[in-house]
Every structure is written in structure tokens, then in C-alpha cells.
């Protein structure tokens, strides 16, 4: 068990809808990362937060947004969903942003857009 | 930008045998971390082993070891005495030591190698 909790485990929704994915980092970890895993694109970095502030952005669409709350949990909001957004969304956390602070991954949220 | 390449989409090994998974990467940085993650059918991402670029000694974790060739930008994973539970997707990943292009701290993954273990 990595200590990173993601909810829900599975999500099925229709095109055009909006969903929110939730992540609780390991106790004490200040940094949260979101990744998208799809069959054709592999694992893609979306966005990173550290202690409530956005630190880095990757290949995140404008329809997607995220935030990290004072209690350090994070939410990833996906709107105007398209079929191509179907993927496994991972959250990871680390104590710091330094490269020698290992990332611990949650079990992911499987999003299916129909 | 850094890239990670895993040239073997699928590999197969006999139980108790040894298998090596390949990974190459491209970077202009001198300080970084390299990782191998395992993703079993349960889909959880499990850290297998990691290597700091400034360390010449190859990392080892029980049956897992790496062959890190910094000049060649190669980072292969060797699994000895393969077990049925080793069957999974294996991802090689790179992590920069600095903040380049907004990539502070995040991992850059290869496409993965699917490992099958035959009993």
C-alpha cells in the first residue's frame, strides 16, 4: 500500500459531462502529481502542486483543471468530456519536489467516457 | 526535452530464468534519477528500483538489478530467477534534478515493456 488514496476507482460518464477525481497524498507528503495513462499516449504528466501552489504543467488540456487544498488533498476536474479522455488517471505524491524524493502512486481512477 | 525509449514492447521469460529489459534516454543534463516501475494487472504503479546518475555503482534490489551506462544513456533492468508474480508492464522513467521547462520533479515515462513469465 503506497498510502496514496484515489477516489473513485471507476467512473463511467457520457460525452460533454464533467467529473472530479480526488486524491489524498501520503501522510506528510506536500507535493501531488497527476498523470494520465492511455493506450496510445502512455503515461503523460498533467500537472503538479506543492503545498497548495501549482508548480509545473505538462500536457494538460484547457478543459482540465486541478487544485490542491489546505489539507493537501487534490482534485482533478475534467469537463466537456470527449471519448478520447477515457484513460487511467493516476495521482502520485512526494515529500518534496526534489528529484531524490520518490513518487508514490495511488491505484488510479479508471475513467470511461461513452 | 528529455525522452525515454523502451524498444521492446513485449518480452517473455521462463520461470526461474533471467531476463533483461532495455531502456535508453536522451538528456543534456548531468544530474538526474532513473527508475523502473512495475504495473501488474492490478494497475498499481510499484517502484522496483532507482538509480542516481552521479552514482557509478549499479543499483540492486533483491532479484532486480540495473546496468546503468551513463555515457551511452542506457538503463536496463535485469530480473533474475523470474517468478510468475513478475509478470507485468515495466516502465522506465527519468526524473530531472532541476526545473527545466516546468518539469520540476515530475517523471518522464517510456512506453513500457509487457513481461510474460511462462511456468
mmCIF file of C-alpha atoms in Angstrom:
data_model
loop_
_atom_site.group_PDB
_atom_site.id
_atom_site.type_symbol
_atom_site.label_atom_id
_atom_site.label_comp_id
_atom_site.label_asym_id
_atom_site.label_seq_id
_atom_site.Cartn_x
_atom_site.Cartn_y
_atom_site.Cartn_z
ATOM 1 C CA UNK A 1 0.000 0.000 0.000
ATOM 2 C CA UNK A 2 1.527 3.286 -1.159
ATOM 3 C CA UNK A 3 -0.534 5.423 1.209
ATOM 4 C CA UNK A 4 -1.936 7.476 -1.684
ATOM 5 C CA UNK A 5 -5.714 7.215 -1.958
ATOM 6 C CA UNK A 6 -7.666 7.920 -5.104
ATOM 7 C CA UNK A 7 -11.428 8.008 -5.464
ATOM 8 C CA UNK A 8 -13.442 6.829 -7.195
ATOM 9 C CA UNK A 9 -11.828 3.677 -8.582
ATOM 10 C CA UNK A 10 -14.064 3.631 -11.619
ATOM 11 C CA UNK A 11 -16.106 6.336 -13.312
ATOM 12 C CA UNK A 12 -18.393 5.974 -16.300
ATOM 13 C CA UNK A 13 -19.894 9.082 -17.807
ATOM 14 C CA UNK A 14 -21.160 10.500 -21.069
ATOM 15 C CA UNK A 15 -19.545 12.879 -23.506
ATOM 16 C CA UNK A 16 -19.946 16.524 -22.588
ATOM 17 C CA UNK A 17 -20.135 15.829 -18.884
ATOM 18 C CA UNK A 18 -17.862 17.000 -16.067
ATOM 19 C CA UNK A 19 -16.213 14.821 -13.433
ATOM 20 C CA UNK A 20 -13.968 15.325 -10.418
ATOM 21 C CA UNK A 21 -11.240 12.922 -9.397
ATOM 22 C CA UNK A 22 -9.923 13.061 -5.868
ATOM 23 C CA UNK A 23 -6.512 12.270 -4.419
ATOM 24 C CA UNK A 24 -5.305 12.116 -0.839
ATOM 25 C CA UNK A 25 -1.496 12.060 -0.674
ATOM 26 C CA UNK A 26 0.590 10.033 1.734
ATOM 27 C CA UNK A 27 0.693 11.479 5.196
ATOM 28 C CA UNK A 28 3.320 14.209 5.285
ATOM 29 C CA UNK A 29 3.750 14.493 1.516
ATOM 30 C CA UNK A 30 3.427 18.047 0.252
ATOM 31 C CA UNK A 31 3.664 17.510 -3.482
ATOM 32 C CA UNK A 32 0.961 15.979 -5.682
ATOM 33 C CA UNK A 33 1.293 14.955 -9.314
ATOM 34 C CA UNK A 34 -1.400 13.947 -11.790
ATOM 35 C CA UNK A 35 -0.725 11.563 -14.673
ATOM 36 C CA UNK A 36 -2.914 10.256 -17.472
ATOM 37 C CA UNK A 37 -2.356 6.749 -18.829
ATOM 38 C CA UNK A 38 -3.932 5.895 -22.153
ATOM 39 C CA UNK A 39 -3.212 3.081 -24.573
ATOM 40 C CA UNK A 40 -1.893 5.287 -27.348
ATOM 41 C CA UNK A 41 -0.125 8.006 -25.343
ATOM 42 C CA UNK A 42 1.292 6.004 -22.464
ATOM 43 C CA UNK A 43 1.840 7.807 -19.156
ATOM 44 C CA UNK A 44 1.625 11.556 -19.548
ATOM 45 C CA UNK A 45 2.329 14.126 -16.863
ATOM 46 C CA UNK A 46 -0.554 16.551 -16.418
ATOM 47 C CA UNK A 47 0.123 18.882 -13.518
ATOM 48 C CA UNK A 48 1.936 19.194 -10.204
ATOM 49 C CA UNK A 49 1.133 21.008 -6.969
ATOM 50 C CA UNK A 50 3.306 21.683 -3.981
ATOM 51 C CA UNK A 51 1.800 22.790 -0.680
ATOM 52 C CA UNK A 52 -1.228 24.267 -2.393
ATOM 53 C CA UNK A 53 0.540 26.003 -5.259
ATOM 54 C CA UNK A 54 0.826 24.930 -8.872
ATOM 55 C CA UNK A 55 4.457 24.050 -9.636
ATOM 56 C CA UNK A 56 4.522 22.545 -13.087
ATOM 57 C CA UNK A 57 2.245 21.883 -16.017
ATOM 58 C CA UNK A 58 2.568 19.165 -18.579
ATOM 59 C CA UNK A 59 0.249 18.080 -21.355
ATOM 60 C CA UNK A 60 -2.911 19.200 -19.626
ATOM 61 C CA UNK A 61 -5.852 20.272 -21.758
ATOM 62 C CA UNK A 62 -7.623 23.568 -21.113
ATOM 63 C CA UNK A 63 -10.767 21.561 -20.334
ATOM 64 C CA UNK A 64 -8.928 20.065 -17.373
ATOM 65 C CA UNK A 65 -8.062 21.858 -14.161
ATOM 66 C CA UNK A 66 -6.769 20.902 -10.754
ATOM 67 C CA UNK A 67 -6.196 22.289 -7.318
ATOM 68 C CA UNK A 68 -4.626 21.316 -4.030
ATOM 69 C CA UNK A 69 -6.477 22.217 -0.876
ATOM 70 C CA UNK A 70 -5.125 23.356 2.525
ATOM 71 C CA UNK A 71 -5.414 19.795 3.849
ATOM 72 C CA UNK A 72 -3.180 18.812 0.871
ATOM 73 C CA UNK A 73 -5.708 16.649 -0.912
ATOM 74 C CA UNK A 74 -6.038 17.371 -4.591
ATOM 75 C CA UNK A 75 -8.820 17.277 -7.147
ATOM 76 C CA UNK A 76 -8.598 16.957 -10.899
ATOM 77 C CA UNK A 77 -11.583 18.376 -12.755
ATOM 78 C CA UNK A 78 -12.316 17.179 -16.280
ATOM 79 C CA UNK A 79 -15.017 18.995 -18.230
ATOM 80 C CA UNK A 80 -16.669 18.777 -21.652
ATOM 81 C CA UNK A 81 -15.538 15.184 -21.729
ATOM 82 C CA UNK A 82 -14.706 13.504 -25.017
ATOM 83 C CA UNK A 83 -14.328 9.847 -25.887
ATOM 84 C CA UNK A 84 -10.567 10.340 -26.064
ATOM 85 C CA UNK A 85 -10.445 11.337 -22.412
ATOM 86 C CA UNK A 86 -11.104 7.735 -21.452
ATOM 87 C CA UNK A 87 -7.992 6.689 -19.564
ATOM 88 C CA UNK A 88 -6.496 5.721 -16.244
ATOM 89 C CA UNK A 89 -5.718 8.794 -14.161
ATOM 90 C CA UNK A 90 -3.009 8.451 -11.540
ATOM 91 C CA UNK A 91 -2.164 10.647 -8.643
ATOM 92 C CA UNK A 92 1.262 10.474 -7.043
ATOM 93 C CA UNK A 93 2.735 12.246 -4.065
ATOM 94 C CA UNK A 94 6.181 13.008 -2.707
ATOM 95 C CA UNK A 95 7.534 14.707 0.358
ATOM 96 C CA UNK A 96 9.254 17.436 -1.612
ATOM 97 C CA UNK A 97 9.741 18.382 -5.228
ATOM 98 C CA UNK A 98 13.421 17.491 -5.174
ATOM 99 C CA UNK A 99 14.348 14.799 -7.637
ATOM 100 C CA UNK A 100 15.602 12.473 -4.927
ATOM 101 C CA UNK A 101 12.222 12.493 -3.186
ATOM 102 C CA UNK A 102 10.495 9.407 -4.584
ATOM 103 C CA UNK A 103 6.982 9.466 -6.028
ATOM 104 C CA UNK A 104 4.366 7.172 -4.552
ATOM 105 C CA UNK A 105 1.442 6.335 -6.786
ATOM 106 C CA UNK A 106 -2.195 5.706 -5.986
ATOM 107 C CA UNK A 107 -4.156 2.900 -7.623
ATOM 108 C CA UNK A 108 -5.665 5.223 -10.208
ATOM 109 C CA UNK A 109 -9.154 6.161 -11.336
ATOM 110 C CA UNK A 110 -10.418 4.421 -14.462
ATOM 111 C CA UNK A 111 -12.487 6.923 -16.461
ATOM 112 C CA UNK A 112 -14.708 5.671 -19.256
ATOM 113 C CA UNK A 113 -16.459 8.220 -21.447
ATOM 114 C CA UNK A 114 -19.310 6.807 -23.537
ATOM 115 C CA UNK B 1 13.324 17.866 -23.831
ATOM 116 C CA UNK B 2 14.089 14.587 -22.214
ATOM 117 C CA UNK B 3 12.790 11.392 -23.768
ATOM 118 C CA UNK B 4 12.721 7.786 -22.636
ATOM 119 C CA UNK B 5 12.627 4.890 -25.089
ATOM 120 C CA UNK B 6 11.778 1.267 -24.390
ATOM 121 C CA UNK B 7 12.356 -0.617 -27.610
ATOM 122 C CA UNK B 8 10.821 -3.930 -26.510
ATOM 123 C CA UNK B 9 7.007 -3.754 -26.419
ATOM 124 C CA UNK B 10 6.804 -7.338 -25.174
ATOM 125 C CA UNK B 11 9.182 -9.836 -23.620
ATOM 126 C CA UNK B 12 8.798 -13.378 -22.389
ATOM 127 C CA UNK B 13 10.839 -15.386 -19.913
ATOM 128 C CA UNK B 14 10.709 -18.866 -18.478
ATOM 129 C CA UNK B 15 10.136 -19.145 -14.763
ATOM 130 C CA UNK B 16 13.442 -19.170 -12.824
ATOM 131 C CA UNK B 17 15.331 -17.754 -15.800
ATOM 132 C CA UNK B 18 16.847 -14.287 -16.218
ATOM 133 C CA UNK B 19 15.518 -11.526 -18.437
ATOM 134 C CA UNK B 20 16.805 -8.065 -19.300
ATOM 135 C CA UNK B 21 14.564 -5.163 -20.247
ATOM 136 C CA UNK B 22 16.093 -2.301 -22.216
ATOM 137 C CA UNK B 23 15.740 1.431 -21.743
ATOM 138 C CA UNK B 24 17.521 4.359 -23.329
ATOM 139 C CA UNK B 25 17.022 8.022 -22.645
ATOM 140 C CA UNK B 26 18.014 11.329 -24.084
ATOM 141 C CA UNK B 27 19.051 14.276 -21.952
ATOM 142 C CA UNK B 28 21.571 17.075 -21.825
ATOM 143 C CA UNK B 29 21.576 17.117 -18.048
ATOM 144 C CA UNK B 30 24.288 15.620 -15.907
ATOM 145 C CA UNK B 31 22.292 15.043 -12.740
ATOM 146 C CA UNK B 32 19.081 13.060 -12.710
ATOM 147 C CA UNK B 33 17.352 9.957 -11.392
ATOM 148 C CA UNK B 34 16.272 6.884 -13.296
ATOM 149 C CA UNK B 35 13.551 4.490 -12.202
ATOM 150 C CA UNK B 36 11.902 1.233 -13.108
ATOM 151 C CA UNK B 37 8.238 0.905 -12.194
ATOM 152 C CA UNK B 38 6.170 -2.250 -12.373
ATOM 153 C CA UNK B 39 2.469 -2.183 -13.217
ATOM 154 C CA UNK B 40 0.749 -5.570 -12.639
ATOM 155 C CA UNK B 41 -2.799 -6.269 -13.801
ATOM 156 C CA UNK B 42 -4.000 -4.625 -10.595
ATOM 157 C CA UNK B 43 -2.725 -1.440 -12.348
ATOM 158 C CA UNK B 44 -0.893 -0.105 -9.315
ATOM 159 C CA UNK B 45 2.432 1.591 -10.115
ATOM 160 C CA UNK B 46 5.092 -0.046 -7.969
ATOM 161 C CA UNK B 47 8.624 1.288 -7.697
ATOM 162 C CA UNK B 48 11.062 -1.514 -8.461
ATOM 163 C CA UNK B 49 14.443 0.166 -8.391
ATOM 164 C CA UNK B 50 16.086 3.568 -8.786
ATOM 165 C CA UNK B 51 19.484 4.880 -9.780
ATOM 166 C CA UNK B 52 21.085 8.248 -9.181
ATOM 167 C CA UNK B 53 23.041 9.429 -12.196
ATOM 168 C CA UNK B 54 26.069 10.521 -10.196
ATOM 169 C CA UNK B 55 26.487 7.064 -8.662
ATOM 170 C CA UNK B 56 28.615 4.747 -10.755
ATOM 171 C CA UNK B 57 27.612 1.649 -8.835
ATOM 172 C CA UNK B 58 24.616 -0.137 -10.296
ATOM 173 C CA UNK B 59 21.588 -0.346 -8.023
ATOM 174 C CA UNK B 60 20.371 -3.737 -6.808
ATOM 175 C CA UNK B 61 17.156 -4.739 -5.041
ATOM 176 C CA UNK B 62 16.987 -8.457 -4.326
ATOM 177 C CA UNK B 63 16.390 -10.167 -7.712
ATOM 178 C CA UNK B 64 16.321 -6.862 -9.579
ATOM 179 C CA UNK B 65 19.413 -5.051 -10.754
ATOM 180 C CA UNK B 66 20.238 -2.411 -13.304
ATOM 181 C CA UNK B 67 23.007 -1.867 -15.803
ATOM 182 C CA UNK B 68 23.477 1.890 -15.897
ATOM 183 C CA UNK B 69 25.676 3.158 -18.709
ATOM 184 C CA UNK B 70 25.687 6.949 -18.363
ATOM 185 C CA UNK B 71 27.756 7.715 -21.441
ATOM 186 C CA UNK B 72 25.565 5.504 -23.583
ATOM 187 C CA UNK B 73 22.406 6.806 -21.828
ATOM 188 C CA UNK B 74 21.278 3.286 -21.226
ATOM 189 C CA UNK B 75 19.453 1.910 -18.189
ATOM 190 C CA UNK B 76 18.493 -1.759 -18.465
ATOM 191 C CA UNK B 77 16.700 -3.845 -15.843
ATOM 192 C CA UNK B 78 17.745 -7.408 -15.126
ATOM 193 C CA UNK B 79 15.339 -9.731 -13.367
ATOM 194 C CA UNK B 80 16.953 -12.892 -12.017
ATOM 195 C CA UNK B 81 15.154 -16.083 -11.023
ATOM 196 C CA UNK B 82 11.955 -14.839 -12.651
ATOM 197 C CA UNK B 83 8.734 -15.603 -10.826
ATOM 198 C CA UNK B 84 5.138 -15.757 -12.022
ATOM 199 C CA UNK B 85 4.426 -12.646 -9.978
ATOM 200 C CA UNK B 86 6.926 -10.686 -12.052
ATOM 201 C CA UNK B 87 4.523 -10.710 -14.994
ATOM 202 C CA UNK B 88 3.557 -7.073 -15.536
ATOM 203 C CA UNK B 89 4.170 -3.945 -17.562
ATOM 204 C CA UNK B 90 7.519 -2.414 -16.753
ATOM 205 C CA UNK B 91 8.112 1.283 -17.224
ATOM 206 C CA UNK B 92 11.417 3.072 -17.325
ATOM 207 C CA UNK B 93 11.248 6.660 -16.079
ATOM 208 C CA UNK B 94 13.503 9.703 -15.926
ATOM 209 C CA UNK B 95 13.425 12.487 -13.388
ATOM 210 C CA UNK B 96 15.343 15.705 -13.767
ATOM 211 C CA UNK B 97 17.348 17.148 -10.916
ATOM 212 C CA UNK B 98 16.417 20.665 -11.922
ATOM 213 C CA UNK B 99 13.451 22.657 -13.111
ATOM 214 C CA UNK B 100 13.647 22.610 -16.885
ATOM 215 C CA UNK B 101 10.693 23.809 -18.887
ATOM 216 C CA UNK B 102 8.367 23.427 -15.959
ATOM 217 C CA UNK B 103 9.257 19.797 -15.459
ATOM 218 C CA UNK B 104 10.241 20.208 -11.828
ATOM 219 C CA UNK B 105 10.191 16.880 -10.117
ATOM 220 C CA UNK B 106 7.890 15.014 -12.468
ATOM 221 C CA UNK B 107 8.626 11.693 -14.125
ATOM 222 C CA UNK B 108 9.015 11.123 -17.854
ATOM 223 C CA UNK B 109 7.999 7.588 -18.749
ATOM 224 C CA UNK B 110 8.813 5.230 -21.574
ATOM 225 C CA UNK B 111 6.006 3.383 -23.362
ATOM 226 C CA UNK B 112 6.559 0.253 -21.321
ATOM 227 C CA UNK B 113 7.515 -3.394 -21.855
ATOM 228 C CA UNK B 114 4.982 -6.131 -21.188
ATOM 229 C CA UNK B 115 6.713 -9.048 -19.499
ATOM 230 C CA UNK B 116 5.190 -12.519 -19.557
ATOM 231 C CA UNK B 117 6.510 -15.305 -17.347
ATOM 232 C CA UNK B 118 5.986 -18.879 -18.528
ATOM 233 C CA UNK B 119 5.640 -21.621 -15.922
#
